[in-house]
Amino acid sequence: MTEQRRIDILPRDRRDLRGPFDVIGDVHGCRAELEALLGKLGYVIERDDKGRPVTAAHPESRTAVFVGDLVDRGPDTPGVLRLVMGMVADRTALCVAGNHDYKLVRALDGRNVRIAHGLEQSLAQLADEDDEFRAAAQAFLRELPGHYLLDKGRLVVAHAGLPESLHGSTSGRARSFALYGAPTGEVDVHGLPIRYDWAQDYRGAPVVVYGHTPVTALQWVNNTLCLDTGVVFGGTLSALRYPELETLSVPAEQVWCERAGITPVPD
């Protein structure tokens, strides 16, 4: 059985979970901003004897759902992983795989991947952690599903979004779309890949919440919402309260990574 097949058979259909949920956008190693957002959402953070955040829970039993890309580019990938791993273990959070998460686990597995786009920071930061933590992080990232169906299928969370025809699918196509979207093969004036804008054609009833491609403002498009507001690029870290459909954001502490075509997002 291949690694890809082991990932694909993991549970993604959690229509039994009704929420309420707090869906959180791409964190990219920005631990301080994640702590600030969780606090604004009402979560209580627990710390270890070194003062590091290791889990968090909401007093009203809300569940955080991370859209992936926990890692790379930002200042504290291990800190983000430690907190999110603890929340998932305590069943106060769920998390889907992002393309950066998937690339990091392949690098940790010794696969031949290009060390770029922030992966070098994650590997350097993880090198300062002990073997036990690195092994736990590797296992955690390897087991992340491509997407989740929640609340009787009314809510779908996937890193790069997902057309209705692929909701709940175990196919390689569904996982690839959830991780990367659908590149057109073209690039924009900044050299960034242009992707098929699936949300413009979406007509499904389920709410689809995703990240992957930074946006300068939160905007609903045909019952879909992109929550990547570019915190690592000096924007904000954003969340959607569901079923309330309320959004909120916290500002980046600073510009952690420069990227062409991305401007800071006002709070």
PDB file of C-alpha atoms in Angstrom, residues 32-205:
ATOM      1  CA  ALA A  32       1.511  34.570  17.925  1.00  0.00           C
ATOM      2  CA  GLU A  33      -1.228  35.580  15.501  1.00  0.00           C
ATOM      3  CA  LEU A  34      -2.890  32.178  15.921  1.00  0.00           C
ATOM      4  CA  GLU A  35      -2.913  32.627  19.691  1.00  0.00           C
ATOM      5  CA  ALA A  36      -4.434  36.088  19.246  1.00  0.00           C
ATOM      6  CA  LEU A  37      -7.147  34.779  16.915  1.00  0.00           C
ATOM      7  CA  LEU A  38      -8.020  31.860  19.192  1.00  0.00           C
ATOM      8  CA  GLY A  39      -8.275  34.306  22.084  1.00  0.00           C
ATOM      9  CA  LYS A  40     -10.562  36.587  20.067  1.00  0.00           C
ATOM     10  CA  LEU A  41     -12.718  33.552  19.240  1.00  0.00           C
ATOM     11  CA  GLY A  42     -12.987  32.763  22.951  1.00  0.00           C
ATOM     12  CA  TYR A  43     -10.655  29.760  23.238  1.00  0.00           C
ATOM     13  CA  VAL A  44      -8.661  29.218  26.418  1.00  0.00           C
ATOM     14  CA  ILE A  45      -5.051  28.271  25.689  1.00  0.00           C
ATOM     15  CA  GLU A  46      -3.114  25.842  27.904  1.00  0.00           C
ATOM     16  CA  ARG A  47       0.678  26.006  28.167  1.00  0.00           C
ATOM     17  CA  ASP A  48       3.391  23.596  29.205  1.00  0.00           C
ATOM     18  CA  ASP A  49       6.020  24.246  31.868  1.00  0.00           C
ATOM     19  CA  LYS A  50       8.076  26.144  29.287  1.00  0.00           C
ATOM     20  CA  GLY A  51       5.217  28.507  28.548  1.00  0.00           C
ATOM     21  CA  ARG A  52       4.540  27.029  25.112  1.00  0.00           C
ATOM     22  CA  PRO A  53       0.898  26.719  23.977  1.00  0.00           C
ATOM     23  CA  VAL A  54       0.054  23.026  23.763  1.00  0.00           C
ATOM     24  CA  THR A  55      -3.741  22.956  23.352  1.00  0.00           C
ATOM     25  CA  ALA A  56      -6.838  25.137  23.545  1.00  0.00           C
ATOM     26  CA  ALA A  57     -10.535  24.641  24.163  1.00  0.00           C
ATOM     27  CA  HIS A  58     -13.649  26.755  23.914  1.00  0.00           C
ATOM     28  CA  PRO A  59     -15.892  27.061  26.991  1.00  0.00           C
ATOM     29  CA  GLU A  60     -18.957  26.617  24.765  1.00  0.00           C
ATOM     30  CA  SER A  61     -17.541  23.431  23.153  1.00  0.00           C
ATOM     31  CA  ARG A  62     -16.909  24.991  19.756  1.00  0.00           C
ATOM     32  CA  THR A  63     -14.522  23.149  17.435  1.00  0.00           C
ATOM     33  CA  ALA A  64     -11.762  24.862  15.464  1.00  0.00           C
ATOM     34  CA  VAL A  65     -11.227  23.642  11.887  1.00  0.00           C
ATOM     35  CA  PHE A  66      -7.933  24.529  10.204  1.00  0.00           C
ATOM     36  CA  VAL A  67      -7.874  24.835   6.409  1.00  0.00           C
ATOM     37  CA  GLY A  68      -4.256  23.660   6.158  1.00  0.00           C
ATOM     38  CA  ASP A  69      -0.894  25.274   5.443  1.00  0.00           C
ATOM     39  CA  LEU A  70       0.038  25.372   9.108  1.00  0.00           C
ATOM     40  CA  VAL A  71       3.713  25.473   8.154  1.00  0.00           C
ATOM     41  CA  ASP A  72       6.400  27.368   6.174  1.00  0.00           C
ATOM     42  CA  ARG A  73       7.380  31.029   5.741  1.00  0.00           C
ATOM     43  CA  GLY A  74       6.502  32.173   9.253  1.00  0.00           C
ATOM     44  CA  PRO A  75       8.632  32.432  12.417  1.00  0.00           C
ATOM     45  CA  ASP A  76       7.365  29.448  14.438  1.00  0.00           C
ATOM     46  CA  THR A  77       6.177  26.395  12.532  1.00  0.00           C
ATOM     47  CA  PRO A  78       6.936  24.073  15.498  1.00  0.00           C
ATOM     48  CA  GLY A  79       4.884  26.290  17.818  1.00  0.00           C
ATOM     49  CA  VAL A  80       1.907  26.219  15.463  1.00  0.00           C
ATOM     50  CA  LEU A  81       2.175  22.457  15.064  1.00  0.00           C
ATOM     51  CA  ARG A  82       2.468  21.890  18.830  1.00  0.00           C
ATOM     52  CA  LEU A  83      -0.704  23.881  19.486  1.00  0.00           C
ATOM     53  CA  VAL A  84      -2.788  22.453  16.643  1.00  0.00           C
ATOM     54  CA  MET A  85      -1.627  18.881  17.283  1.00  0.00           C
ATOM     55  CA  GLY A  86      -2.669  19.247  20.915  1.00  0.00           C
ATOM     56  CA  MET A  87      -6.082  20.591  19.966  1.00  0.00           C
ATOM     57  CA  VAL A  88      -6.683  17.792  17.469  1.00  0.00           C
ATOM     58  CA  ALA A  89      -5.605  15.197  20.042  1.00  0.00           C
ATOM     59  CA  ASP A  90      -8.015  16.754  22.559  1.00  0.00           C
ATOM     60  CA  ARG A  91     -10.802  16.799  19.949  1.00  0.00           C
ATOM     61  CA  THR A  92     -11.200  20.543  20.141  1.00  0.00           C
ATOM     62  CA  ALA A  93      -9.973  20.947  16.541  1.00  0.00           C
ATOM     63  CA  LEU A  94      -9.901  19.330  13.131  1.00  0.00           C
ATOM     64  CA  CYS A  95      -7.390  20.025  10.378  1.00  0.00           C
ATOM     65  CA  VAL A  96      -7.134  19.275   6.671  1.00  0.00           C
ATOM     66  CA  ALA A  97      -3.892  19.029   4.718  1.00  0.00           C
ATOM     67  CA  GLY A  98      -2.505  21.990   2.834  1.00  0.00           C
ATOM     68  CA  ASN A  99       0.017  21.737   0.014  1.00  0.00           C
ATOM     69  CA  HIS A 100       2.766  23.148   2.260  1.00  0.00           C
ATOM     70  CA  ASP A 101       1.956  20.595   4.976  1.00  0.00           C
ATOM     71  CA  TYR A 102       2.078  17.787   2.440  1.00  0.00           C
ATOM     72  CA  LYS A 103       5.398  18.970   1.004  1.00  0.00           C
ATOM     73  CA  LEU A 104       6.932  19.241   4.495  1.00  0.00           C
ATOM     74  CA  VAL A 105       5.979  15.691   5.423  1.00  0.00           C
ATOM     75  CA  ARG A 106       7.464  14.407   2.176  1.00  0.00           C
ATOM     76  CA  ALA A 107      10.690  16.267   2.975  1.00  0.00           C
ATOM     77  CA  LEU A 108      10.716  14.771   6.480  1.00  0.00           C
ATOM     78  CA  ASP A 109      10.149  11.359   4.909  1.00  0.00           C
ATOM     79  CA  GLY A 110      13.325  11.856   2.873  1.00  0.00           C
ATOM     80  CA  ARG A 111      11.532  12.326  -0.439  1.00  0.00           C
ATOM     81  CA  ASN A 112      13.099  14.394  -3.207  1.00  0.00           C
ATOM     82  CA  VAL A 113      11.341  17.764  -2.952  1.00  0.00           C
ATOM     83  CA  ARG A 114      12.447  21.262  -3.852  1.00  0.00           C
ATOM     84  CA  ILE A 115      13.508  23.178  -0.731  1.00  0.00           C
ATOM     85  CA  ALA A 116      11.805  26.499  -1.466  1.00  0.00           C
ATOM     86  CA  HIS A 117       8.740  28.642  -0.709  1.00  0.00           C
ATOM     87  CA  GLY A 118       9.368  28.628   3.033  1.00  0.00           C
ATOM     88  CA  LEU A 119      10.126  24.930   3.430  1.00  0.00           C
ATOM     89  CA  GLU A 120      13.702  25.844   4.336  1.00  0.00           C
ATOM     90  CA  GLN A 121      12.457  27.799   7.390  1.00  0.00           C
ATOM     91  CA  SER A 122      10.299  24.912   8.591  1.00  0.00           C
ATOM     92  CA  LEU A 123      13.124  22.397   8.293  1.00  0.00           C
ATOM     93  CA  ALA A 124      15.546  24.699  10.123  1.00  0.00           C
ATOM     94  CA  GLN A 125      13.045  25.376  12.912  1.00  0.00           C
ATOM     95  CA  LEU A 126      12.195  21.694  13.304  1.00  0.00           C
ATOM     96  CA  ALA A 127      15.911  20.835  13.470  1.00  0.00           C
ATOM     97  CA  ASP A 128      15.970  22.615  16.833  1.00  0.00           C
ATOM     98  CA  GLU A 129      13.236  20.327  18.211  1.00  0.00           C
ATOM     99  CA  ASP A 130      13.850  16.894  19.723  1.00  0.00           C
ATOM    100  CA  ASP A 131      13.387  13.635  17.836  1.00  0.00           C
ATOM    101  CA  GLU A 132      10.139  12.826  19.633  1.00  0.00           C
ATOM    102  CA  PHE A 133       8.456  16.051  18.558  1.00  0.00           C
ATOM    103  CA  ARG A 134       9.679  15.771  14.966  1.00  0.00           C
ATOM    104  CA  ALA A 135       8.366  12.201  14.751  1.00  0.00           C
ATOM    105  CA  ALA A 136       5.000  13.246  16.205  1.00  0.00           C
ATOM    106  CA  ALA A 137       4.718  16.177  13.788  1.00  0.00           C
ATOM    107  CA  GLN A 138       5.643  13.951  10.868  1.00  0.00           C
ATOM    108  CA  ALA A 139       2.959  11.413  11.791  1.00  0.00           C
ATOM    109  CA  PHE A 140       0.369  14.142  12.332  1.00  0.00           C
ATOM    110  CA  LEU A 141       0.973  15.784   8.957  1.00  0.00           C
ATOM    111  CA  ARG A 142       1.024  12.448   7.152  1.00  0.00           C
ATOM    112  CA  GLU A 143      -2.452  11.548   8.431  1.00  0.00           C
ATOM    113  CA  LEU A 144      -4.282  14.776   7.589  1.00  0.00           C
ATOM    114  CA  PRO A 145      -7.248  14.213   5.257  1.00  0.00           C
ATOM    115  CA  GLY A 146      -7.711  16.198   2.071  1.00  0.00           C
ATOM    116  CA  HIS A 147     -11.097  17.601   3.077  1.00  0.00           C
ATOM    117  CA  TYR A 148     -13.891  17.297   5.612  1.00  0.00           C
ATOM    118  CA  LEU A 149     -17.652  17.007   5.245  1.00  0.00           C
ATOM    119  CA  LEU A 150     -19.307  18.414   8.361  1.00  0.00           C
ATOM    120  CA  ASP A 151     -22.788  19.193   9.687  1.00  0.00           C
ATOM    121  CA  LYS A 152     -24.727  16.659   7.584  1.00  0.00           C
ATOM    122  CA  GLY A 153     -22.691  17.739   4.567  1.00  0.00           C
ATOM    123  CA  ARG A 154     -23.741  21.377   4.855  1.00  0.00           C
ATOM    124  CA  LEU A 155     -20.115  22.483   5.459  1.00  0.00           C
ATOM    125  CA  VAL A 156     -17.087  21.410   3.412  1.00  0.00           C
ATOM    126  CA  VAL A 157     -13.536  22.423   4.376  1.00  0.00           C
ATOM    127  CA  ALA A 158     -10.718  21.878   1.881  1.00  0.00           C
ATOM    128  CA  HIS A 159      -7.417  23.720   1.600  1.00  0.00           C
ATOM    129  CA  ALA A 160      -7.803  24.892  -2.001  1.00  0.00           C
ATOM    130  CA  GLY A 161     -11.573  24.421  -2.213  1.00  0.00           C
ATOM    131  CA  LEU A 162     -13.538  21.608  -3.831  1.00  0.00           C
ATOM    132  CA  PRO A 163     -16.246  21.448  -6.519  1.00  0.00           C
ATOM    133  CA  GLU A 164     -19.493  19.801  -5.450  1.00  0.00           C
ATOM    134  CA  SER A 165     -18.873  16.771  -7.671  1.00  0.00           C
ATOM    135  CA  LEU A 166     -15.835  15.891  -5.526  1.00  0.00           C
ATOM    136  CA  HIS A 167     -17.382  16.342  -2.072  1.00  0.00           C
ATOM    137  CA  GLY A 168     -16.693  13.187  -0.078  1.00  0.00           C
ATOM    138  CA  SER A 169     -14.704  11.602  -2.896  1.00  0.00           C
ATOM    139  CA  THR A 170     -11.756   9.348  -2.028  1.00  0.00           C
ATOM    140  CA  SER A 171     -10.193   9.758  -5.470  1.00  0.00           C
ATOM    141  CA  GLY A 172      -6.714  11.041  -6.171  1.00  0.00           C
ATOM    142  CA  ARG A 173      -8.320  13.808  -8.232  1.00  0.00           C
ATOM    143  CA  ALA A 174     -10.298  15.012  -5.233  1.00  0.00           C
ATOM    144  CA  ARG A 175      -7.232  15.054  -3.003  1.00  0.00           C
ATOM    145  CA  SER A 176      -5.134  16.825  -5.639  1.00  0.00           C
ATOM    146  CA  PHE A 177      -7.798  19.496  -6.142  1.00  0.00           C
ATOM    147  CA  ALA A 178      -8.178  19.954  -2.371  1.00  0.00           C
ATOM    148  CA  LEU A 179      -4.417  20.435  -1.988  1.00  0.00           C
ATOM    149  CA  TYR A 180      -3.562  22.503  -5.054  1.00  0.00           C
ATOM    150  CA  GLY A 181      -6.687  23.637  -6.827  1.00  0.00           C
ATOM    151  CA  ALA A 182      -6.634  23.376 -10.613  1.00  0.00           C
ATOM    152  CA  PRO A 183      -3.708  25.309 -12.179  1.00  0.00           C
ATOM    153  CA  THR A 184      -4.342  26.508 -15.715  1.00  0.00           C
ATOM    154  CA  GLY A 185      -0.650  26.288 -16.619  1.00  0.00           C
ATOM    155  CA  GLU A 186      -0.424  30.068 -16.971  1.00  0.00           C
ATOM    156  CA  VAL A 187       1.241  32.593 -14.658  1.00  0.00           C
ATOM    157  CA  ASP A 188       0.297  36.177 -13.794  1.00  0.00           C
ATOM    158  CA  VAL A 189       2.442  39.318 -14.078  1.00  0.00           C
ATOM    159  CA  HIS A 190       4.159  38.428 -10.795  1.00  0.00           C
ATOM    160  CA  GLY A 191       5.036  34.923 -11.977  1.00  0.00           C
ATOM    161  CA  LEU A 192       2.419  33.334  -9.726  1.00  0.00           C
ATOM    162  CA  PRO A 193       0.354  30.409 -11.090  1.00  0.00           C
ATOM    163  CA  ILE A 194      -3.122  31.214 -12.371  1.00  0.00           C
ATOM    164  CA  ARG A 195      -5.686  28.719 -11.147  1.00  0.00           C
ATOM    165  CA  TYR A 196      -9.117  27.822 -12.474  1.00  0.00           C
ATOM    166  CA  ASP A 197     -11.567  29.939 -10.465  1.00  0.00           C
ATOM    167  CA  TRP A 198     -13.855  27.072  -9.469  1.00  0.00           C
ATOM    168  CA  ALA A 199     -15.774  29.257  -6.989  1.00  0.00           C
ATOM    169  CA  GLN A 200     -17.194  31.392  -9.828  1.00  0.00           C
ATOM    170  CA  ASP A 201     -18.861  28.270 -11.232  1.00  0.00           C
ATOM    171  CA  TYR A 202     -19.920  26.768  -7.886  1.00  0.00           C
ATOM    172  CA  ARG A 203     -23.666  26.320  -7.499  1.00  0.00           C
ATOM    173  CA  GLY A 204     -23.782  23.816  -4.636  1.00  0.00           C
ATOM    174  CA  ALA A 205     -25.849  24.071  -1.467  1.00  0.00           C
TER     175      ALA A 205
END
